[in-house]
Every structure is written in structure tokens, then in C-alpha cells.
Coordinates of C-alpha atoms in Angstrom, one line a residue:
X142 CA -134.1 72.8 68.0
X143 CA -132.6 69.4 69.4
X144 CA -128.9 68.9 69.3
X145 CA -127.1 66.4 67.9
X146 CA -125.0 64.0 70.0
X147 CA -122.0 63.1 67.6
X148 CA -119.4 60.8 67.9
X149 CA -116.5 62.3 68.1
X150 CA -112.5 62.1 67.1
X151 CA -110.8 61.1 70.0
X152 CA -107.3 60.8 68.3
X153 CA -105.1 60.5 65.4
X154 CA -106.4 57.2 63.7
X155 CA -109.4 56.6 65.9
X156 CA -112.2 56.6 63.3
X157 CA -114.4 54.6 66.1
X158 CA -115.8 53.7 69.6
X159 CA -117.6 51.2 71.2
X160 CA -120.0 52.7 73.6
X161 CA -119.6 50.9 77.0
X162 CA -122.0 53.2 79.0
X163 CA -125.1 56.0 78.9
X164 CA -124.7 58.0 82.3
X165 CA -128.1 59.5 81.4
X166 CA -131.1 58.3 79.8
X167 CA -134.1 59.4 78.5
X168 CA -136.1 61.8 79.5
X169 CA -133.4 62.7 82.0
X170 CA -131.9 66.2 82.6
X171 CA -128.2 67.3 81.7
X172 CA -126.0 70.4 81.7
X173 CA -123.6 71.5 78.9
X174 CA -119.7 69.7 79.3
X175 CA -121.7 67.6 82.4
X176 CA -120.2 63.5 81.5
X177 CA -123.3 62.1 79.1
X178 CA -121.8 58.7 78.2
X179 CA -118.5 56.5 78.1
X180 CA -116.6 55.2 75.5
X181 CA -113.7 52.8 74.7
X182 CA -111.4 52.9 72.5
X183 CA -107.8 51.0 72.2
X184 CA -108.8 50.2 75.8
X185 CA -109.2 53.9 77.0
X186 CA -112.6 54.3 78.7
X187 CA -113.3 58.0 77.7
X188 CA -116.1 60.6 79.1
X189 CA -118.1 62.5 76.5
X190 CA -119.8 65.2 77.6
X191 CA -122.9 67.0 76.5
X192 CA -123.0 69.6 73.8
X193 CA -125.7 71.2 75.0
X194 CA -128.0 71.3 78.3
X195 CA -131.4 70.2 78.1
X196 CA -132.9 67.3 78.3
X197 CA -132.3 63.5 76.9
X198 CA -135.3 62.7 73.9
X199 CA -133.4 59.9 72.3
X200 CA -130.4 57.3 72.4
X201 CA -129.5 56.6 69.4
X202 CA -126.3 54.0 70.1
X203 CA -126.9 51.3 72.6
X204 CA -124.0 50.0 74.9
X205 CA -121.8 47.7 73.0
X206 CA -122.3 49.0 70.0
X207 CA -119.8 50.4 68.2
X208 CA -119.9 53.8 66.2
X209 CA -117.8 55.3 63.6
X210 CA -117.0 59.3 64.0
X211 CA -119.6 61.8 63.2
X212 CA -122.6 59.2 63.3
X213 CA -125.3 60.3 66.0
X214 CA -125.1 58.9 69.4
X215 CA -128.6 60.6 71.0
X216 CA -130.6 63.8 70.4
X217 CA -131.0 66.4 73.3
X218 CA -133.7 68.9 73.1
X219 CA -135.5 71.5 75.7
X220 CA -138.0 70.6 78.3
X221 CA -141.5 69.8 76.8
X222 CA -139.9 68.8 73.0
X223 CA -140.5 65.4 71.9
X224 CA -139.0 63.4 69.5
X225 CA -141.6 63.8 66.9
X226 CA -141.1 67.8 66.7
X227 CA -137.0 66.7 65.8
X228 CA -138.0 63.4 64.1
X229 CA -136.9 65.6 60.8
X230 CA -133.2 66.0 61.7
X231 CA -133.1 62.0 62.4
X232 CA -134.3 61.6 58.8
X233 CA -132.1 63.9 57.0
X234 CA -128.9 62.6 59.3
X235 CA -130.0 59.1 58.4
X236 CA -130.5 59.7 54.7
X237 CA -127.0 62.1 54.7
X238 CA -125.2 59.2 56.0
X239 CA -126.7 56.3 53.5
X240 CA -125.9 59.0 51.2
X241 CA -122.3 58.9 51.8
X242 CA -122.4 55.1 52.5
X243 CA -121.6 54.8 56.0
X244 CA -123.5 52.4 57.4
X245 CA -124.4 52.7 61.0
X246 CA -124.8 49.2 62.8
X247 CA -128.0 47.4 62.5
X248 CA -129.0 48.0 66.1
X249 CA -129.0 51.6 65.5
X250 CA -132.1 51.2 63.6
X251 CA -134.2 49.8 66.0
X252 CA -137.4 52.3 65.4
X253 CA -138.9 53.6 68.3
X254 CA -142.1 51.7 69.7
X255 CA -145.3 54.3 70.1
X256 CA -148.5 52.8 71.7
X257 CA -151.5 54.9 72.9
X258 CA -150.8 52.9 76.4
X259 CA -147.4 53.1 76.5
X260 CA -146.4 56.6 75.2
X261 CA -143.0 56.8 73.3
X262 CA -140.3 53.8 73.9
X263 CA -137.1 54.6 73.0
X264 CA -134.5 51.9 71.3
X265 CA -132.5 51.2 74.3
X266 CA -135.4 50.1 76.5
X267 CA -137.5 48.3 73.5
X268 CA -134.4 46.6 73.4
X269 CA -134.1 45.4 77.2
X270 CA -138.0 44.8 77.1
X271 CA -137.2 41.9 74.1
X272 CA -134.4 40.5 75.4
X273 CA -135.7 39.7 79.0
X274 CA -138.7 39.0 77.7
X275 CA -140.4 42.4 80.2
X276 CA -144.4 43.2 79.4
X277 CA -144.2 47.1 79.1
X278 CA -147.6 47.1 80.1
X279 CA -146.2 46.1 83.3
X280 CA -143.6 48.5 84.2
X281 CA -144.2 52.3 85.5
X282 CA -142.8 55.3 83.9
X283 CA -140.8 57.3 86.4
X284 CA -139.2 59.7 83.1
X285 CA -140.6 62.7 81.7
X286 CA -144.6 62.6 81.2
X287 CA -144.2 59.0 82.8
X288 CA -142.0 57.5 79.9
X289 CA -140.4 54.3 80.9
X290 CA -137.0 54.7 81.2
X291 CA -133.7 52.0 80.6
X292 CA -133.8 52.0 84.6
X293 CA -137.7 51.5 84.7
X294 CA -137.2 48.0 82.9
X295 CA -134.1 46.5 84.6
X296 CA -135.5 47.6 88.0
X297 CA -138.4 45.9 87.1
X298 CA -136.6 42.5 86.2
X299 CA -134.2 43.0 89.3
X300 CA -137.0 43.0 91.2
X301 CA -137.9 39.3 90.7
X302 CA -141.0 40.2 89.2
X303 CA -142.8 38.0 86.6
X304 CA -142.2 38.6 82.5
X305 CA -144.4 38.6 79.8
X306 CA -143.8 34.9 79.1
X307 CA -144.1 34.5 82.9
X308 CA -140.7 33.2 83.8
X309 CA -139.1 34.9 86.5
X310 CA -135.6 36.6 85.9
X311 CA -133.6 34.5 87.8
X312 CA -130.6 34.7 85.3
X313 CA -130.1 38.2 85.6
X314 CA -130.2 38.6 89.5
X315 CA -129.9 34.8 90.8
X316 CA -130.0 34.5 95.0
X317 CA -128.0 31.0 94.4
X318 CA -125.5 29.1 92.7
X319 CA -123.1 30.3 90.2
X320 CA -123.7 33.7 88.3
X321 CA -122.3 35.1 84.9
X322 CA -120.7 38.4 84.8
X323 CA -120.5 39.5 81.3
X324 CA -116.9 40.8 80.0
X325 CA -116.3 44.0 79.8
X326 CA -115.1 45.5 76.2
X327 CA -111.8 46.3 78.2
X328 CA -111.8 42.7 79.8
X329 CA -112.0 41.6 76.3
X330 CA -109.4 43.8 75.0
X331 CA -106.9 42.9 78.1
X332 CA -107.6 38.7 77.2
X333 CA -107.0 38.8 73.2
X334 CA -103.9 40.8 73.9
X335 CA -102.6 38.6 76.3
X336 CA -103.3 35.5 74.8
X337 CA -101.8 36.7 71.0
X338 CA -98.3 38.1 73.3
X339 CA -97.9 34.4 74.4
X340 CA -98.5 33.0 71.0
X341 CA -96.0 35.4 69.4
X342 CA -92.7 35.6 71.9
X343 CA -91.3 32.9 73.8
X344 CA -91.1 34.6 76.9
X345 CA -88.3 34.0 79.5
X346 CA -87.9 35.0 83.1
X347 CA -85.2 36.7 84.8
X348 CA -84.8 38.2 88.7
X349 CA -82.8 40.2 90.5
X350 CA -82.8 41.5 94.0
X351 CA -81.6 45.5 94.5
X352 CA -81.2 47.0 97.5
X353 CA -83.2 50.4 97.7
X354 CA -81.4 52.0 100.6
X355 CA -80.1 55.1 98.9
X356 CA -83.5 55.7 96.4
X357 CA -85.2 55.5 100.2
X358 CA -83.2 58.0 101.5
X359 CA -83.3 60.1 98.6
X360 CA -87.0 60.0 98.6
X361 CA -87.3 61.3 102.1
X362 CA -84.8 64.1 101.8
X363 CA -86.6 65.2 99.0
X364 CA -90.3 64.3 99.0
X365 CA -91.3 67.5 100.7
X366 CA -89.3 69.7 98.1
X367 CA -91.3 67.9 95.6
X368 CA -94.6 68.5 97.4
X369 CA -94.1 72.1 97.4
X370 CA -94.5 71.8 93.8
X371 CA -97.3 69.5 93.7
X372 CA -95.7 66.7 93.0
X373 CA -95.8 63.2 95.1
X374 CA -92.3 61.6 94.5
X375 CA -93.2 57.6 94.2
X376 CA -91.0 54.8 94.1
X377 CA -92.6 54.0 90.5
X378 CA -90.3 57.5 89.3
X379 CA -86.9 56.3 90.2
X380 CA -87.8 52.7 88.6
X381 CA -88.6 54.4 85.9
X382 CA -85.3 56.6 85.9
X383 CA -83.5 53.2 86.1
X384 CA -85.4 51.6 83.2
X385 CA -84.0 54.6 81.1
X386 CA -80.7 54.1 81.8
X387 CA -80.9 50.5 81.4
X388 CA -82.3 51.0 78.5
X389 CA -79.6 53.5 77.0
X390 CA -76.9 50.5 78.1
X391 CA -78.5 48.4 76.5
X392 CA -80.5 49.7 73.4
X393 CA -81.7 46.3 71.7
X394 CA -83.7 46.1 74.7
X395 CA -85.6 48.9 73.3
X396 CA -86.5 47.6 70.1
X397 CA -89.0 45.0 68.6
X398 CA -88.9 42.1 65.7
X399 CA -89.5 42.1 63.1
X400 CA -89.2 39.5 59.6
X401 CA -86.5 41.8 58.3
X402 CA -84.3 42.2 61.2
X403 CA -84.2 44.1 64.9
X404 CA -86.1 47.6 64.6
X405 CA -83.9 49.1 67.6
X406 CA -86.1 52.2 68.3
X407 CA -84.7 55.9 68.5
X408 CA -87.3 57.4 71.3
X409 CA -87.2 55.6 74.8
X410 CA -91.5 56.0 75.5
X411 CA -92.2 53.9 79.0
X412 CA -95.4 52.4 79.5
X413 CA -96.7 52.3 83.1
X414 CA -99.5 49.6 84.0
X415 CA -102.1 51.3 86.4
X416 CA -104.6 48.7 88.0
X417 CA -108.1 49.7 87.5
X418 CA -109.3 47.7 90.1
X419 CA -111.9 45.4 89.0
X420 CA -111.9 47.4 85.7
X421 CA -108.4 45.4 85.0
X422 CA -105.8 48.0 84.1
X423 CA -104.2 50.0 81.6
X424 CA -100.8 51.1 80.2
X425 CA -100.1 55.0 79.6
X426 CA -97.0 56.0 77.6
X427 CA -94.7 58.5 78.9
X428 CA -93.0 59.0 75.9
X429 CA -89.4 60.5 75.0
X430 CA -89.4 59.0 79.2
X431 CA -84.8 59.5 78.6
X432 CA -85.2 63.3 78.0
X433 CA -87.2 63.8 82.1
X434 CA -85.2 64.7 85.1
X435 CA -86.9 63.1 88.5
X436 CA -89.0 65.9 88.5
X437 CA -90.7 65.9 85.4
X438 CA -90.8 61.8 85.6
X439 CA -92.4 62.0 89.0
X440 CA -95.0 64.7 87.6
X441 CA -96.1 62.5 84.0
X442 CA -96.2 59.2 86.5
X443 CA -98.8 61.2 88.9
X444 CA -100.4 62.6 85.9
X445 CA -100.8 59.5 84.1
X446 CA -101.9 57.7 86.9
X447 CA -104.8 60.1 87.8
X448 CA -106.3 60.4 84.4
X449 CA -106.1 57.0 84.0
X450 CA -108.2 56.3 87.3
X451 CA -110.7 58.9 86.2
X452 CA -110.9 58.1 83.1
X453 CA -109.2 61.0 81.5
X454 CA -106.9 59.3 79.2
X455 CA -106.7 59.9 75.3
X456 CA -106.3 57.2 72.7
X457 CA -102.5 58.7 71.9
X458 CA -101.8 58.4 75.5
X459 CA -101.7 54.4 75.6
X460 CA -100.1 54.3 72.1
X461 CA -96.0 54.0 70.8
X462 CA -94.4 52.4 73.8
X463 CA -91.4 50.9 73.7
X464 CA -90.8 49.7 77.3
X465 CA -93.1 48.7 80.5
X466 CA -92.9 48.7 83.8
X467 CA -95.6 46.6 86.1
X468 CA -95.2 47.4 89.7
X469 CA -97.3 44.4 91.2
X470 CA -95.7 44.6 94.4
X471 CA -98.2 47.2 95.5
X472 CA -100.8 44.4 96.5
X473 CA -98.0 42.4 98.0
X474 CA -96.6 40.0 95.4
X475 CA -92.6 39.9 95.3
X476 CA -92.1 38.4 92.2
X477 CA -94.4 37.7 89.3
X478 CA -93.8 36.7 85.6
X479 CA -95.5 39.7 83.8
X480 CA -96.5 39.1 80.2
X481 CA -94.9 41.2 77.7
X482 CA -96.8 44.2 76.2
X483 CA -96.4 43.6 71.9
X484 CA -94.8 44.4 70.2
X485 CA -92.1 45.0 72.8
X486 CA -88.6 43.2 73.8
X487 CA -89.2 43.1 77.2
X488 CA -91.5 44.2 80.6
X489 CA -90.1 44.9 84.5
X490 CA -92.0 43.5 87.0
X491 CA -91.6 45.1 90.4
X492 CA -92.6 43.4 93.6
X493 CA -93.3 44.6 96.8
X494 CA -90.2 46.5 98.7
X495 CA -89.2 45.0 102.5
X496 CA -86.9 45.2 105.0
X497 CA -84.9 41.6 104.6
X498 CA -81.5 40.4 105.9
X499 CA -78.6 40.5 104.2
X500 CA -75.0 39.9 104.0
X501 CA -72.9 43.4 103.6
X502 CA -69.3 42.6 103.8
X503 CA -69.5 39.5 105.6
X504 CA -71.8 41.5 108.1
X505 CA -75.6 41.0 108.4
X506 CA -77.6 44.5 108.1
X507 CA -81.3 45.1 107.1
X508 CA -81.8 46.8 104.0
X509 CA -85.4 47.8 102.3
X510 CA -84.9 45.1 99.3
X511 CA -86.8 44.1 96.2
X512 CA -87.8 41.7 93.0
X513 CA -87.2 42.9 89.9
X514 CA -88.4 40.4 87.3
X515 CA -87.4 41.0 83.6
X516 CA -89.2 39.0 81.0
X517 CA -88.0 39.0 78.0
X518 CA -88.6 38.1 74.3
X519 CA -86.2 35.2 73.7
X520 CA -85.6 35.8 69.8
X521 CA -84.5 39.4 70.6
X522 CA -82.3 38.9 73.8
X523 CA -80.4 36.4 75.2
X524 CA -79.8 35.3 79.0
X525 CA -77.0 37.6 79.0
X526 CA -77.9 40.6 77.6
X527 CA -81.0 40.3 79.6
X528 CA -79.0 40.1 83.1
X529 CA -76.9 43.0 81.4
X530 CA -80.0 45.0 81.7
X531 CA -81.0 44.1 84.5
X532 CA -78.1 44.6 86.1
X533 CA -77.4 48.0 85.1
X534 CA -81.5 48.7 86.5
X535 CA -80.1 47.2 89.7
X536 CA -76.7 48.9 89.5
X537 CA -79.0 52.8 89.0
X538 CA -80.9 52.5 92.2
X539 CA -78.6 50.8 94.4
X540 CA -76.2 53.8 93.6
X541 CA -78.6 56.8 93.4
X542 CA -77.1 60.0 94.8

């Protein structure tokens, strides 16, 4: 008996995904728990893995489309099942959910193509075939019993090869001139944000210099002590340290607007923005961030930062911050004018730390010195109370002990 592939509640409030990538496909093999596809959701990219093992007899939900929880994602069945021996349990889950009304979207009811030639096509590669125009006929299976796989076809039109309307596939794959690269659904998510912060604060600027001479010493006495407890004691944990206690000064920087008034917000949660690389980035929450010793910050920045590189992150881990912190120094910029994560009062850009210098009672020495720049939301703080927080971040890690 196949299983069914479900999508699944990832979180409080997430009732559903957009599915941004299959890392099987039919007629491939798979274990139970081993990664079957990705999702997104609130920009978290999220591994789902099998149910079952066995192997792949059809995608139901192509990439980019999005799906709602419980409705069926693929169907995975033993070696030597086919889709017509389950094509049953499709039915009955199609009619249960017209039953209930949820409609799935319209792409989910591409039928599947069966030929005598061709053998069973499943939706996803019928689906490739028509939009770059590929003659079936032309491809070779390489799945199960020789089925023609998603890979099959876009091998086939990487290959420069000709199409059924004879027109060579240059768009896909072009050896010259410019070349599209689709967004992805986070790329898409990271824009609208962006662009709607800017149209709702007027954002203003605001840097200061600290000088990191005792967090550097601090950090070498005890980054080993930390080890030992399988921690790694970055930088990014005593900015975040600081950013509490400026934040505790100064609580309206804490807050958010709102038509009513200034909703000054009881629990200080610290979002963190971790590049992605060309992926873009993300921003985890540690949350209740003013209740952590150095310890327990270091440990939630390390953990944060990992699951959100391997795509580990839930839903409720990017959700209810307050406060963020952008260290952009760590590909070399000093200063930078972050834009400001909504509906927060304000973000921290940090830039890259160097030995620069300076004047020390009327003495020139060489401290390890950084950019800090604040921006700010302009109908919630003023120049002043901005410097104030800034100030007291500066005044926190140039005094650490």
C-alpha cells in the first residue's frame, strides 16, 4: 500500500507552504526520515523528510506551488508498484478534499500522460515537456522500467538539443549575452519586505565608533572555557549582550507604532541576520535575548546560526522580534545603512573590527575599533534618544569586565 506524502504543520499559524524543491523524483529510491523535498515558509526553507522508504510513484505538488496542510505532496510505494495499483487512494483523497472544500491549486491537477510509447509521465515532467516545448518521444528514460524522469527532460534541453517545434533551447542554457535567473521564493520574500519597510518608516542613520579592546581580551581569556562546553564565543554574543542593555536604557527603542500610540514591548527577542550566501539571508529570533548570561547567548547565536545554514529553522524561529542586529562587517564593509526589519524601531549594523589609530589621553595607541550604525524609525525616536542608545551599546563593550 503507497504512502501518502502530506503536507505538514510546520508551526503555530502556518496553514501553508510553497514547495521550492523535490530532492527526489520519480521512480527514484528513498529511505524513511531521508530529506524528500524543501519548503518555504515566512522565508524559512524547511526539509521534509520521507514517511516511509520505498520508492517515488508520483509528485503530486510541483515547485512553486503552494499547498495548504494535509493536502498530498507525492505518493511513495514499494519496488515494482505503479501508480495505477494506488490510483484509488488519489481518488478518494481528491474527492475527501473537494468534499471539505479545499481546493488544491490548479496545477495540482495536471493528470498524468500514459502512451503505449512513452509509458507513464508524471505531472512534473509533462509539465517541463510543455513549457520548453521537449518531444517526449525524444528523450530516454533513465527511472524505473525506463520512465522519463524531471532530470531526463531538462538534461535533454541543457543539452542544446532540438524541441518538438525545433527551436533550440537557447533561453534556458544561453553560451552568450545576458541570462535570466529566476527569483527565488525567498529572493521574493527578502524584495517586498524591503521595499514595504522603506515605504512605511522614514529611516535615519546614526554611527558610532567603540573601541573593543576589553570584549577582545575577554574573548581570549575565555574562549577556551567556552569550548570545553561546545560553545564558540563570537563577537556577534557580546553585541548582542550590549544591544540588551541598550535596550533596557532605553526601552522605546524596543517598541513599534502604531495609529494608537507607542506599543513599548515587555520581552526583549533579538533577531540575528545570517547571510545565506547567494540564498540571501535570514533573521532568527532569540527571544526573551535580556534573561541569557554570555553563555547561553553565545550557545542560541551558534545554534541559530547553524540551523539556519542547514536549513533547520522553524517558522516560530524567525517570528516576534523586537530588535536586530546585522553584522555586515564580516565581508569587510565598516559601515552600511541597514534597512529596518518591520515592524521594529530600529536595526544595528556592525562593520568590520580593525586595528586603527587613536587618540587616548592626548596619546596615540592602536585599539581593535568598529562602526556601529543604528538606523532608526524617525516617528518613534529622535536624534537623541537614538545617540542615547547607541551610546549606552558603545558604553557596554568598551567597559566589559
Amino acid at each position: 500500500m503507497a504512502t501518502k506524502v502530506l503536507v505538514p504543520r510546520l508551526g503555530e499559524g502556518v496553514d501553508e507552504v510553497t514547495v521550492t524543491k523535490w530532492l527526489k523524483q520519480v521512480g527514484d529510491t528513498i529511505n524513511e526520515l531521508e530529506p524528500l523535498l524543501e519548503v518555504n515558509t515566512d522565508k524559512v526553507d524547511t526539509e521534509i523528510p520521507a514517511p516511509a522508504s520505498g520508492v517515488i510513484l508520483r509528485i503530486d505538488m510541483q515547485e512553486g506551488q503552494v499547498g495548504k496542510v494535509g493536502e498530498l505532496l507525492a505518493l511513495i510505494g514499494v519496488a515494482g508498484e505503479t501508480v495505477d495499483s494506488v490510483q484509488s487512494a488519489v481518488v478518494s483523497e481528491k474527492s475527501a478534499q473537494e468534499a471539505t472544500s479545499v481546493k488544491e491549486p490548479a496545477a495540482a491537477h495536471l493528470p498524468p500522460s500514459t502512451t503505449y510509447d512513452l509509458g507513464f509521465i508524471s505531472p512534473v515532467v509533462a509539465k517541463i515537456a510543455a513549457e520548453h516545448g521537449v518531444d517526449l518521444s525524444q528523450v530516454s528514460g533513465t527511472g524505473m522500467s525506463g520512465r522519463i524522469t524531471k532530470n531526463d527532460v531538462l538534461n535533454y534541453v541543457q543539452s542544446g538539443k532540438k524541441t518538438a517545434n525545433n527551436k533550440p533551447q537557447a533561453v534556458v542554457m544561453p553560451v552568450a549575452g545576458d541570462q535570466l535567473i529566476k527569483h527565488t521564493t525567498m529572493r521574493k520574500s527578502i524584495a517586498q519586505h524591503m521595499v514595504e519597510s522603506k515605504h512605511t518608516s522614514p529611516h535615519v542613520l546614526t554611527v558610532m565608533e567603540a573601541d573593543m579592546s576589553c570584549v577582545t581580551k575577554h574573548r581570549s581569556a575565555n574562549k577556551a572555557a567556552f569550548e570545553r562546553d561546545g560553545v564558540n564565543l563570537t563577537f556577534t554574543a557580546y553585541f548582542m549582550m550590549a544591544i540588551v542593555a541598550g535596550l533596557k536604557a532605553y526601552p522605546q527603542t524596543n517598541s513599534s507604532w502604531t495609529d494608537e500610540g507607542l506599543l513599548v514591548h515587555k520581552n526583549i527577542n533579538i533577531g540575528m541576520a545570517v547571510s545565506l550566501g547567494e540564498d540571501g539571508l535570514i533573521v532568527p529570533v532569540i527571544k526573551d535575548a535580556d534573561n541569557l548570561s554570555l553563555l547561553a547567548m553565545a550557545r542560541s547565536v551558534n545554534d541559530l546560526a547553524t540551523r539556519s545554514r542547514n536549513k533547520k529553522l522553524q517558522p516560530d524561529d524567525v517570528k516576534g522580534g523586537t530588535f536586530t542586529l546585522t553584522n555586515h562587517g564580516v565581508s569587510g564593509s565598516l559601515f552600511a545603512f541597514p534597512v529596518i526589519n518591520q515592524p521594529q524601531a530600529g536595526i544595528l549594523g556592525v562593520g568590520a573590527m580593525q586595528k586603527r589609530a587613536v587618540v587616548i589621553d592626548d596619546a596615540i595607541a592602536i585599539r581593535p575599533m568598529v562602526y556601529m550604525s543604528f538606523v532608526f524609525d524617525h516617528r518613534i525616536l529622535d536624534g537623541a534618544s537614538a545617540d542615547w542608545f547607541l551610546a549606552k551599546v558603545k558604553e557596554t563593550l568598551e567597559n566589559w569586565a
